[in-house]
Coordinates of C-alpha atoms in Angstrom, one line a residue:
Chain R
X11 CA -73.9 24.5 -60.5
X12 CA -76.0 24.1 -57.5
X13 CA -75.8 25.8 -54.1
X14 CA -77.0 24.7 -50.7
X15 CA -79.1 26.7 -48.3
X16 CA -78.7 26.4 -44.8
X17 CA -82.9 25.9 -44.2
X18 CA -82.9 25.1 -40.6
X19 CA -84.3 28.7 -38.9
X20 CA -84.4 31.6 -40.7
X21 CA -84.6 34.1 -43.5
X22 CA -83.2 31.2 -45.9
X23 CA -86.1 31.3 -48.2
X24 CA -85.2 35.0 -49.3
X25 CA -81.7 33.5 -50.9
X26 CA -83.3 30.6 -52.5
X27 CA -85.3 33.2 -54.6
X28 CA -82.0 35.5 -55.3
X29 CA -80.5 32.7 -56.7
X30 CA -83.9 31.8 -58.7
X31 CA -83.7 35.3 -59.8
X32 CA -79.7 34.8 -60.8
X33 CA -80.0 31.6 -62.1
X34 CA -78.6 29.1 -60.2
X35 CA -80.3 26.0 -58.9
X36 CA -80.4 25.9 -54.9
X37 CA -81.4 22.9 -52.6
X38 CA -82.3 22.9 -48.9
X39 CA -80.1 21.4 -46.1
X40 CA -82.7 20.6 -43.6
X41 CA -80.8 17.0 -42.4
X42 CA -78.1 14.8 -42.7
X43 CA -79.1 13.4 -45.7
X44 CA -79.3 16.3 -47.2
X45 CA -75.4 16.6 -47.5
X46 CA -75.1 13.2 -49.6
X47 CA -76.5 15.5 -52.8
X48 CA -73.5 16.9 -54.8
X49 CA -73.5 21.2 -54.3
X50 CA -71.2 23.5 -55.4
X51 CA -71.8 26.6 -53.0
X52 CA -73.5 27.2 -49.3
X53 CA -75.2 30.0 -48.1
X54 CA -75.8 30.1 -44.3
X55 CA -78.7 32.5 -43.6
X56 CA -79.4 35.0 -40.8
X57 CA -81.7 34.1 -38.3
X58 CA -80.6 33.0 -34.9
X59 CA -77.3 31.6 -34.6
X60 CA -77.8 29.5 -31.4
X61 CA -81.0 27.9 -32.8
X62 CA -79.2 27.1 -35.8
X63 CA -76.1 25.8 -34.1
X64 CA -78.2 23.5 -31.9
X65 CA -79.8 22.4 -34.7
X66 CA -76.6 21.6 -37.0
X67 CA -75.1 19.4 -34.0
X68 CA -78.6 17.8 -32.7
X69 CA -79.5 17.0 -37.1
X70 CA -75.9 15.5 -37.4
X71 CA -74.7 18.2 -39.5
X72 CA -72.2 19.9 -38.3
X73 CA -69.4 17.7 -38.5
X74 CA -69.8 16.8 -42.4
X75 CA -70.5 20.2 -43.0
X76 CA -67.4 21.7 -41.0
X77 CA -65.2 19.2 -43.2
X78 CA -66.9 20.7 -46.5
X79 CA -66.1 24.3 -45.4
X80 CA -62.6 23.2 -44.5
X81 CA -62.3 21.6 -47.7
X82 CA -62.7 24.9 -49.4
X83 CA -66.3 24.7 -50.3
X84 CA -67.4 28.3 -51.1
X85 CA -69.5 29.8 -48.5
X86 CA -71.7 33.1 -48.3
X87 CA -72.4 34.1 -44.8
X88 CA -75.2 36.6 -43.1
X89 CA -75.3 38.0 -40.0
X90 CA -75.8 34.7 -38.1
X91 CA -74.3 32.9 -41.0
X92 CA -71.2 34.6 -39.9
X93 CA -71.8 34.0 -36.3
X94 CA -71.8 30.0 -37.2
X95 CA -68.4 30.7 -39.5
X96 CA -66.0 32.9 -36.7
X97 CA -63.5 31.2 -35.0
X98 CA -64.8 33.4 -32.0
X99 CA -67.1 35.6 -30.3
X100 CA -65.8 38.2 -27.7
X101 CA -69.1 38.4 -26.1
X102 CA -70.1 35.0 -25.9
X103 CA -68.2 31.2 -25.2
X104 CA -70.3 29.4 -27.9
X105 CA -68.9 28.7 -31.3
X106 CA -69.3 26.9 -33.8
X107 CA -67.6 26.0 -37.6
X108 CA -64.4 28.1 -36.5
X109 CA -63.6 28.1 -39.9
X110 CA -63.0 32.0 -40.2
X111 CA -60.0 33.7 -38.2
X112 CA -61.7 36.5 -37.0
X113 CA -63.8 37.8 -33.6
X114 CA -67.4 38.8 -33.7
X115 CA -69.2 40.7 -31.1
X116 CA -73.0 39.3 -31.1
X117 CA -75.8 42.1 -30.7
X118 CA -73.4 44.8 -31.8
X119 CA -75.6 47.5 -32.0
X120 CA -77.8 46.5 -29.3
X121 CA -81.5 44.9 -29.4
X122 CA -84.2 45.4 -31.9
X123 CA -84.1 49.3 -31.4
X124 CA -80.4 49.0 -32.9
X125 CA -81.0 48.0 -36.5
X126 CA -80.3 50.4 -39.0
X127 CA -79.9 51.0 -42.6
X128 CA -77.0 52.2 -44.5
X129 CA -75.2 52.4 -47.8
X130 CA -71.3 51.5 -47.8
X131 CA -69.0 51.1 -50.4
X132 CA -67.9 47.1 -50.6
X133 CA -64.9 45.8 -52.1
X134 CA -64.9 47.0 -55.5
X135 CA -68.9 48.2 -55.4
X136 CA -70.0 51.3 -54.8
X137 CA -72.9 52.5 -52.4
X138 CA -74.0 49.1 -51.6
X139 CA -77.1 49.0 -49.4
X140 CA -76.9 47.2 -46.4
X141 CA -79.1 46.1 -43.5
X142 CA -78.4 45.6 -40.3
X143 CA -81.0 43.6 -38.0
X144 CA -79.9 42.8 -34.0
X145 CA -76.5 42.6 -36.1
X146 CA -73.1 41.5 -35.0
X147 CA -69.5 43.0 -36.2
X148 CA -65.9 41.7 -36.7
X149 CA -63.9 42.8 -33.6
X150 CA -60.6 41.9 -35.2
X151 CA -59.5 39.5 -38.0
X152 CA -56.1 37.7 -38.6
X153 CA -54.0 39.5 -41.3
X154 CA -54.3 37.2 -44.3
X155 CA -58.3 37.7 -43.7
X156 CA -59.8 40.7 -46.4
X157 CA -61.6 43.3 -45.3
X158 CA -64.3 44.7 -47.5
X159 CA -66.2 46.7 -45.5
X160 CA -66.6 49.2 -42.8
X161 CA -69.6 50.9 -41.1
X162 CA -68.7 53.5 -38.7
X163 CA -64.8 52.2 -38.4
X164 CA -66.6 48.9 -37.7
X165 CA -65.8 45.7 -39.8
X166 CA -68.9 44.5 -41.7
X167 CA -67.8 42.3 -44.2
X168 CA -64.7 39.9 -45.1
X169 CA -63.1 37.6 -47.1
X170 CA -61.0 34.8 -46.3
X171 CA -60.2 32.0 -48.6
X172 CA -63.6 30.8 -50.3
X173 CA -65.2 32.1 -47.1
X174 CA -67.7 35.4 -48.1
X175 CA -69.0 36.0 -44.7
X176 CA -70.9 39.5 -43.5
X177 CA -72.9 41.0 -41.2
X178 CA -75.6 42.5 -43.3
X179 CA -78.5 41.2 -44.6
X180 CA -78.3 41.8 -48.5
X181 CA -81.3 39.4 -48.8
X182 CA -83.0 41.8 -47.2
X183 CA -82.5 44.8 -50.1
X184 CA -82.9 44.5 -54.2
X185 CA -79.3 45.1 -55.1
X186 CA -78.2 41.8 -56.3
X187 CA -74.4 42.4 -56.5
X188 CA -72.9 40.5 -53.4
X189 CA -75.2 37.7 -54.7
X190 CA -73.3 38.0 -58.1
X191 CA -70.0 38.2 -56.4
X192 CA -70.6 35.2 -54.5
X193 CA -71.5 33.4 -57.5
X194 CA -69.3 34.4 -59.7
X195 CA -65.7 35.3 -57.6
X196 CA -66.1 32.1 -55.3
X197 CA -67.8 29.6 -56.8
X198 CA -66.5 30.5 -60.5
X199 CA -69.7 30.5 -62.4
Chain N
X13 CA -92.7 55.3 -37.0
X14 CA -90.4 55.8 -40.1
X15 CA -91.0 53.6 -43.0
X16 CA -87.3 52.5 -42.5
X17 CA -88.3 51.4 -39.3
X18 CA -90.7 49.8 -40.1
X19 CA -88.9 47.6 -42.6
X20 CA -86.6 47.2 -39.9
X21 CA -89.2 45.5 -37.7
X22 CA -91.1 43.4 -40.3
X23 CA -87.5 42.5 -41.1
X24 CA -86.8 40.8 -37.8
X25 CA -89.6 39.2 -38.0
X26 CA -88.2 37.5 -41.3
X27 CA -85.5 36.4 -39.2
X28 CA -87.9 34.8 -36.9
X29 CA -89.0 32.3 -39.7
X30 CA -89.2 28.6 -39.1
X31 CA -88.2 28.9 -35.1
X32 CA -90.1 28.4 -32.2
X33 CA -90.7 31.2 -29.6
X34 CA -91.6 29.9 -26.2
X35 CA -92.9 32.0 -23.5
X36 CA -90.7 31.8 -20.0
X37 CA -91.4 33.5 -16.4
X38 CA -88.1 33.2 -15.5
X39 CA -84.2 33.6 -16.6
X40 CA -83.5 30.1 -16.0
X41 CA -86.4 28.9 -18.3
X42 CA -85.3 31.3 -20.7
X43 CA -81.9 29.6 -20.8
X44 CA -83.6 26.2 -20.9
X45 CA -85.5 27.8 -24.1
X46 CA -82.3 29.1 -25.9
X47 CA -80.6 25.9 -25.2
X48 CA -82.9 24.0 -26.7
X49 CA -83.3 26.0 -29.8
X50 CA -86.0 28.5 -29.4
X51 CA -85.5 31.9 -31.8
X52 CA -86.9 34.0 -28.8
X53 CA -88.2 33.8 -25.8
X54 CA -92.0 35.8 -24.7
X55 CA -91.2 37.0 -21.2
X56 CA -94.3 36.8 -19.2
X57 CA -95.0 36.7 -15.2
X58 CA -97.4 33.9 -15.6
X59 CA -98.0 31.3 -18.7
X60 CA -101.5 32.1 -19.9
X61 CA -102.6 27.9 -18.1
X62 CA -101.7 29.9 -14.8
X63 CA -103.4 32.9 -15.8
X64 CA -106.5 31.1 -17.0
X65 CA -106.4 29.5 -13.6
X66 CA -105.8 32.5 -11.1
X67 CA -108.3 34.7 -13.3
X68 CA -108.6 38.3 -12.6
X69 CA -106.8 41.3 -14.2
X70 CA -104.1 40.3 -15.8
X71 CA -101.4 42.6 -17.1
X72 CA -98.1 43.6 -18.6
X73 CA -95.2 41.6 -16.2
X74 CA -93.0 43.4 -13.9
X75 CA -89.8 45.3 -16.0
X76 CA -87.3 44.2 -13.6
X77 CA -88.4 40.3 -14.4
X78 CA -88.6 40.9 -17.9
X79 CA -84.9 42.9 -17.5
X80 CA -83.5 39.3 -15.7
X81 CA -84.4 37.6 -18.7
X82 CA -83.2 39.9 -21.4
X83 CA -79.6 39.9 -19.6
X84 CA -79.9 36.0 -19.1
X85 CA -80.3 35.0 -23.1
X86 CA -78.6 36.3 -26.2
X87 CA -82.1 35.8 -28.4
X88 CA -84.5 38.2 -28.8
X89 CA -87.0 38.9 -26.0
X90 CA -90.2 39.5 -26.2
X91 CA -93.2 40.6 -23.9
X92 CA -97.3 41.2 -23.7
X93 CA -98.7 44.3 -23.1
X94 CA -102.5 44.7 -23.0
X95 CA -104.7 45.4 -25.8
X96 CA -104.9 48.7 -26.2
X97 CA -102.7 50.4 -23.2
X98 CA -100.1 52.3 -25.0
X99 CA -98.4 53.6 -21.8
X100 CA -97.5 49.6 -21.2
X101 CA -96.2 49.6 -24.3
X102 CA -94.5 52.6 -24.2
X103 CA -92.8 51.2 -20.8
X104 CA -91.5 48.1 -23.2
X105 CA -90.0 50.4 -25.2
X106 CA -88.3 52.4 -22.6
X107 CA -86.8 48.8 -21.4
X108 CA -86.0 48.1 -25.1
X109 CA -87.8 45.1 -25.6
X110 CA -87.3 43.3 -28.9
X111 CA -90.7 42.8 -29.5
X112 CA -94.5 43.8 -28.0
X113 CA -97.2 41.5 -28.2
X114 CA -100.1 43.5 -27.9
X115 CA -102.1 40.4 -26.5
X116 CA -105.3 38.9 -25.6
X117 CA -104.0 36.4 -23.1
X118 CA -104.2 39.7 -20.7
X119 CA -107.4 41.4 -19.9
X120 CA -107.8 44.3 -22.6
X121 CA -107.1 47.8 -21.3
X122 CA -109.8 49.1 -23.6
X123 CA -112.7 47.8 -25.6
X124 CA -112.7 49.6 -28.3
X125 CA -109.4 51.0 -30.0
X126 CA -105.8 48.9 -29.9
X127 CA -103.0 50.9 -29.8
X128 CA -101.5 53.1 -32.5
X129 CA -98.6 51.1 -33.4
X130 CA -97.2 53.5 -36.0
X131 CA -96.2 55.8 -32.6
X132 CA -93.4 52.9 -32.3
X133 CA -90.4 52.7 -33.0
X134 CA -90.3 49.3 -31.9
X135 CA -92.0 45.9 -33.2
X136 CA -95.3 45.2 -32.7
X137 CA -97.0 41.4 -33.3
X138 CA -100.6 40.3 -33.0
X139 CA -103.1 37.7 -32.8
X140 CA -105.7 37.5 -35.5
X141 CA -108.0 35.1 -36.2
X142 CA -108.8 35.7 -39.6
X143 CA -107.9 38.0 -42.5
X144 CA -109.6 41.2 -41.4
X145 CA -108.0 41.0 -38.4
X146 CA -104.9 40.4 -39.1
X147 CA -105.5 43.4 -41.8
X148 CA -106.5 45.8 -39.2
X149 CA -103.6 44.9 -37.2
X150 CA -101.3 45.7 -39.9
X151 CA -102.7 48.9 -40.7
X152 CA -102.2 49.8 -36.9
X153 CA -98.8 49.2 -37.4
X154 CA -97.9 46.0 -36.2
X155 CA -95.0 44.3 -38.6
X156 CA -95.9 40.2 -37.2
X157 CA -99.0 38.5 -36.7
X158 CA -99.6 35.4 -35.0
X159 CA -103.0 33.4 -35.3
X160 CA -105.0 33.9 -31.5
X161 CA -105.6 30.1 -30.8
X162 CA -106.8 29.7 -27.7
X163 CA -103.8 30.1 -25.2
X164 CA -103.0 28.0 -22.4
X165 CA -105.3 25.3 -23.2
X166 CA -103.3 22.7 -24.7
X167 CA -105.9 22.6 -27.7
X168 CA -105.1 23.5 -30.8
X169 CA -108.2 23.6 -32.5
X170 CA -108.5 27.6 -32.6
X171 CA -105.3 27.7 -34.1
X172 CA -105.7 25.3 -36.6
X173 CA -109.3 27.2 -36.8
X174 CA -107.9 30.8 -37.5
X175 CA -104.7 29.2 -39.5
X176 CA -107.3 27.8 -42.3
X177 CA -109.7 30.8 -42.3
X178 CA -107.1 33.0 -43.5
X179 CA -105.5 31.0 -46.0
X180 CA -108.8 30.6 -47.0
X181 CA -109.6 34.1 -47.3
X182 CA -106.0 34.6 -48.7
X183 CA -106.9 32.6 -51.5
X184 CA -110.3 34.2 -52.0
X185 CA -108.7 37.8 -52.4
X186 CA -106.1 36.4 -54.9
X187 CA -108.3 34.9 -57.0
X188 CA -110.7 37.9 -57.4
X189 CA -110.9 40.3 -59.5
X190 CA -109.1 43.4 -59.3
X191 CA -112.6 45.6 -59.6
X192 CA -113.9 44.1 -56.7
X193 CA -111.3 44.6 -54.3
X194 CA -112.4 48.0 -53.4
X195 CA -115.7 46.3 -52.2
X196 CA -113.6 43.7 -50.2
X197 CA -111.5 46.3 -48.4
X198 CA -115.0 47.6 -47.1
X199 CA -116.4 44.4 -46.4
X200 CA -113.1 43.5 -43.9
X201 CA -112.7 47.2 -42.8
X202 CA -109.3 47.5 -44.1
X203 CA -107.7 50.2 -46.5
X204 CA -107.8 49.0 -50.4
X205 CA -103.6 49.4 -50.2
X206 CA -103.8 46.3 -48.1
X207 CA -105.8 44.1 -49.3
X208 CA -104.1 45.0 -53.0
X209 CA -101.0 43.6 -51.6
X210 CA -102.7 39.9 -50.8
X211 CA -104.1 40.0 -54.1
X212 CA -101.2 40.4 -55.9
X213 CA -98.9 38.6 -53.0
X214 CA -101.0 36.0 -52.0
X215 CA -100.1 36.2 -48.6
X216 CA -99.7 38.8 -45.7
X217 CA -97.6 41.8 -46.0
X218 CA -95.7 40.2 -42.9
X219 CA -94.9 36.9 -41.4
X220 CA -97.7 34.9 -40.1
X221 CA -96.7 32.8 -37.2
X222 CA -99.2 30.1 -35.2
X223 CA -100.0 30.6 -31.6
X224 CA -102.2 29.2 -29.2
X225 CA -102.6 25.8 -28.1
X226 CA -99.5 24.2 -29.7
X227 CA -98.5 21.3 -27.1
X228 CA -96.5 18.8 -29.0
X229 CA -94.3 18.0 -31.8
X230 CA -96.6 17.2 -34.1
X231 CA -99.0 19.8 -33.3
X232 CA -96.1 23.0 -34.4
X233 CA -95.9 20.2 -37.4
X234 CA -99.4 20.7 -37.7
X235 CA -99.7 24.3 -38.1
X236 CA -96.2 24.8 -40.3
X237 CA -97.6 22.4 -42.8
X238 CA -100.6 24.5 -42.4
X239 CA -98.8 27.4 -44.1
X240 CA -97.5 29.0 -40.3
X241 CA -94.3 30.7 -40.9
X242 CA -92.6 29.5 -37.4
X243 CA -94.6 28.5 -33.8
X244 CA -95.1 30.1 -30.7
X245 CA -95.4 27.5 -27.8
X246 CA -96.7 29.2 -24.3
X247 CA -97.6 26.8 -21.6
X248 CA -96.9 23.9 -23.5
X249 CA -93.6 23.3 -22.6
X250 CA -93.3 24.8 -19.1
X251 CA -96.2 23.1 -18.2
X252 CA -94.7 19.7 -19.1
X253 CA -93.2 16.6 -17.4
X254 CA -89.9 17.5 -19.4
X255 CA -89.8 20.9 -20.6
X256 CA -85.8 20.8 -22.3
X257 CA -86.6 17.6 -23.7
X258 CA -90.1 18.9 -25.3
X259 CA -89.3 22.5 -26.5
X260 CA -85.7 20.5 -28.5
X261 CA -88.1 17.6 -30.3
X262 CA -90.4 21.0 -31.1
X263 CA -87.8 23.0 -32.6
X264 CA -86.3 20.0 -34.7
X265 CA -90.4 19.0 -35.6
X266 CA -90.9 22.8 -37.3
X267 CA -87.6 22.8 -38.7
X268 CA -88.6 19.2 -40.4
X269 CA -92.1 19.8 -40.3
X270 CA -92.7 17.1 -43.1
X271 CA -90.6 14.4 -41.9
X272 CA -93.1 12.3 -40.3
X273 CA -90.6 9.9 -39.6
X274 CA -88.4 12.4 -37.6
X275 CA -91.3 13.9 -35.9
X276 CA -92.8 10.2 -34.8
X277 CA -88.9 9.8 -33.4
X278 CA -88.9 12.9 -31.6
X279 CA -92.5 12.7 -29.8
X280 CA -91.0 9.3 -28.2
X281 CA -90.2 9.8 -24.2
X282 CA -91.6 13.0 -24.0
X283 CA -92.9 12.6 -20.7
X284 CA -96.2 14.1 -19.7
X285 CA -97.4 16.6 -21.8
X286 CA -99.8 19.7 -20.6
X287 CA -102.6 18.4 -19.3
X288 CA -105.0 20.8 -21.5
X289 CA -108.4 21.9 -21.5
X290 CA -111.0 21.0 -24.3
X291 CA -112.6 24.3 -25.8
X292 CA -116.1 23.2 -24.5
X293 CA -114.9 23.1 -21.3
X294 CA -113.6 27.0 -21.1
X295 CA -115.3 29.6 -19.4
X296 CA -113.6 32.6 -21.5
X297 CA -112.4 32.8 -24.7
X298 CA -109.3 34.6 -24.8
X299 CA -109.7 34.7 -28.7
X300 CA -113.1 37.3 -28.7
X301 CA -110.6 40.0 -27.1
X302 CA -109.7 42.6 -29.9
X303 CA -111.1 42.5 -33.1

């Protein structure tokens, strides 16, 4: 079992050691050849989604990575992760993998002064902590799309197919359980 | 400042991590910036080549300019106030900037005390050119540093300078022993707490970014495999032949920053690059500002 991290811009490195801390091997995708190793999983980080989207397209990566996803690769998505995965924004023309049927406002909550903490139930966990950093939220979601989680009436977190995808940070906290989920739901460890 | 907020901040900074933040005067070179890749843009009146070259005062830009560019871009914005004027910063906040650099590429507001960053509730980065520094930022507050460099001169040499005294100094706190920290903390002018966490961390409480002087591909290359956690690029690009072109083969060079193959193909067709001035040749050194 080995999962990919997305390591073109941002908070990627804090995953790779989650998953060192779980267990599982990771690797980097910096570049095309990256994707010609065999991975079980992906994780696309949060950092900034249009920095990272320039960089999938201008690296050659989207394409072969937007079949992967397609293909039903598992996928864990944060904050700009799940920017990259949304069929749509309602705030903004670019997309990008439009692999996930739902509609995400960018910059939700505003700019820096915006982010917030808070603990939410998530699924089937309880009081999960949760950060929220310049974050965006799901507007709306087609019906066969789960929803997890809610801050403030506001979707925060969803599941569709092998598609984990959220718009919280929990790379950011010590609970470990979304990372577990991930691991062990989706990619069946 | 709450501690949450505080996480908050150095958080965002974590987000910043291997991307480029170039410094724009306007909303279309802001847009050129995004485009290309850049994880935020510095919003500044004047690239710190221009202000090197008009001297005089030089101070925090004009809100309605820096308002342009945060409604132009969907990245984070930043912008410099002076060392130590806290009601410029406090006129950042009020504008809800993203992110104050409390800089030396303006003319300090006061020689003696920067300002109390805890008072914040937003993020603060600074330049530092070594480990005491950077230390005595962090206990102001500030949740980023940057190394000083030497801005809008093209030459990275004070980057590269500050980037290796504090690794170096890094790696002398880690490998003492825990008994002589206390006389450490003195010797930087730091609290113990601090320098407690290096020791045990072997790096910064917060991300370290490069910053002055970065002018091409290679030299962002330069600094990340230097142990720089992303790259600020100020005049570099704007003061180029081809500024879209530049800041994208910058963003994919610290993204791949040990791909020397990538990198070589990237500085290709660049165009001119700043013209730069050697350190010898510089009347002030925008560096001695703030310790």
């Amino acid at each position: 079992m080995k999962i990919a991290v997305l390591a073109l811009q941002g908070a990627f490195y804090e995953h790779e050691m989650i998953l060192t801390e779980l267990g599982a091997d990771y690797m980097e995708l910096r570049k095309k050849e990256d994707l010609s190793d065999s991975f079980d999983g992906l994780i696309l980080p949060g950092g900034e989604s249009t920095a990272q989207g320039k960089l999938l397209k201008e690296l050659g990566m989207f394409e072969p990575l937007q079949e992967k996803i397609r293909g039903g690769l598992p996928v864990l998505a944060t904050c700009a992760g799940l920017i990259l995965l949304a069929e749509k924004s309602c705030n903004d023309e670019r997309a990008w993998f439009q692999t996930l049927p739902v509609t995400v406002r960018r910059n939700a909550y505003g700019r820096q002064l915006g982010s917030f903490h808070a603990v939410q139930d998530f699924g089937s966990l309880s009081a999960v902590p949760m950060t929220f950093i310049r974050a965006p939220y799901i507007e709306s979601v087609r019906k066969d799309v789960e929803i997890l989680a809610k801050v403030d009436g506001n979707i925060v977190g969803v599941r569709y197919q092998n598609q984990l995808a959220i718009s919280f940070h929990p790379e950011l906290d010590s609970d470990r359980r979304i990372h577990r989920m991930f691991l062990k739901d989706i990619c069946n460890t | 400042m709450s501690e949450e907020r505080y996480q908050l901040n150095k958080q965002l900074a974590q987000m910043l991590k291997g991307g480029v933040i170039m410094d724009v005067t306007t909303p279309e070179q802001a847009r050129i910036a995004e485009a290309a890749g850049a994880c935020a843009v510095m919003a500044l009146e004047r690239i710190p080549a221009d202000i090197r070259a008009a001297g005089g005062v030089s101070r925090m830009s004009d809100p309605k300019m820096i308002r342009g560019i945060q409604e132009a871009v969907s990245i984070p914005v930043m912008a410099k106030c002076r060392i130590g004027h806290f009601v410029e910063a406090q006129l950042l906040e009020a504008i809800e900037i993203d992110y104050i650099d409390e800089s030396e590429v303006l003319s300090p507001a006061d020689d003696v005390y920067h300002i109390d960053k805890t008072k914040f509730k937003v993020p603060f980065v600074c330049g530092a050119r070594d480990l005491g520094e950077a230390l005595r930022r962090i206990s102001e507050g500030a949740s980023m540093i940057r190394t000083k460099g030497e801005p809008g001169t093209g030459d990275v040499v004070q980057a590269v300078r500050h980037m290796r005294k504090m690794n170096q100094e890094i790696a002398k706190v880690t490998s003492m022993r825990e008994d002589e920290l206390y006389e450490e903390a003195k010797e930087l002018r730091v609290p113990y707490e601090l320098v407690k966490y290096v020791h045990e961390n072997g790096k910064l409480p917060v991300v370290n970014f490069a910053a002055g002087g970065v002018a091409t591909p290679a030299d962002a290359a330069l600094m990340m495999q230097l142990g720089a956690e992303g790259v600020f690029v100020g005049s570099g690009i704007f003061k180029s032949g081809d500024p879209a072109k530049r800041a994208s083969a910058i963003v994919q060079a610290v993204t791949n920053y040990t791909d020397a193959k990538l990198i070589a193909s990237l500085s290709e067709d660049l165009g001119e690059a700043m013209v730069g001035i050697n350190e010898q040749e510089i009347q002030l050194l925008m560096a001695e500002r703030g310790k």
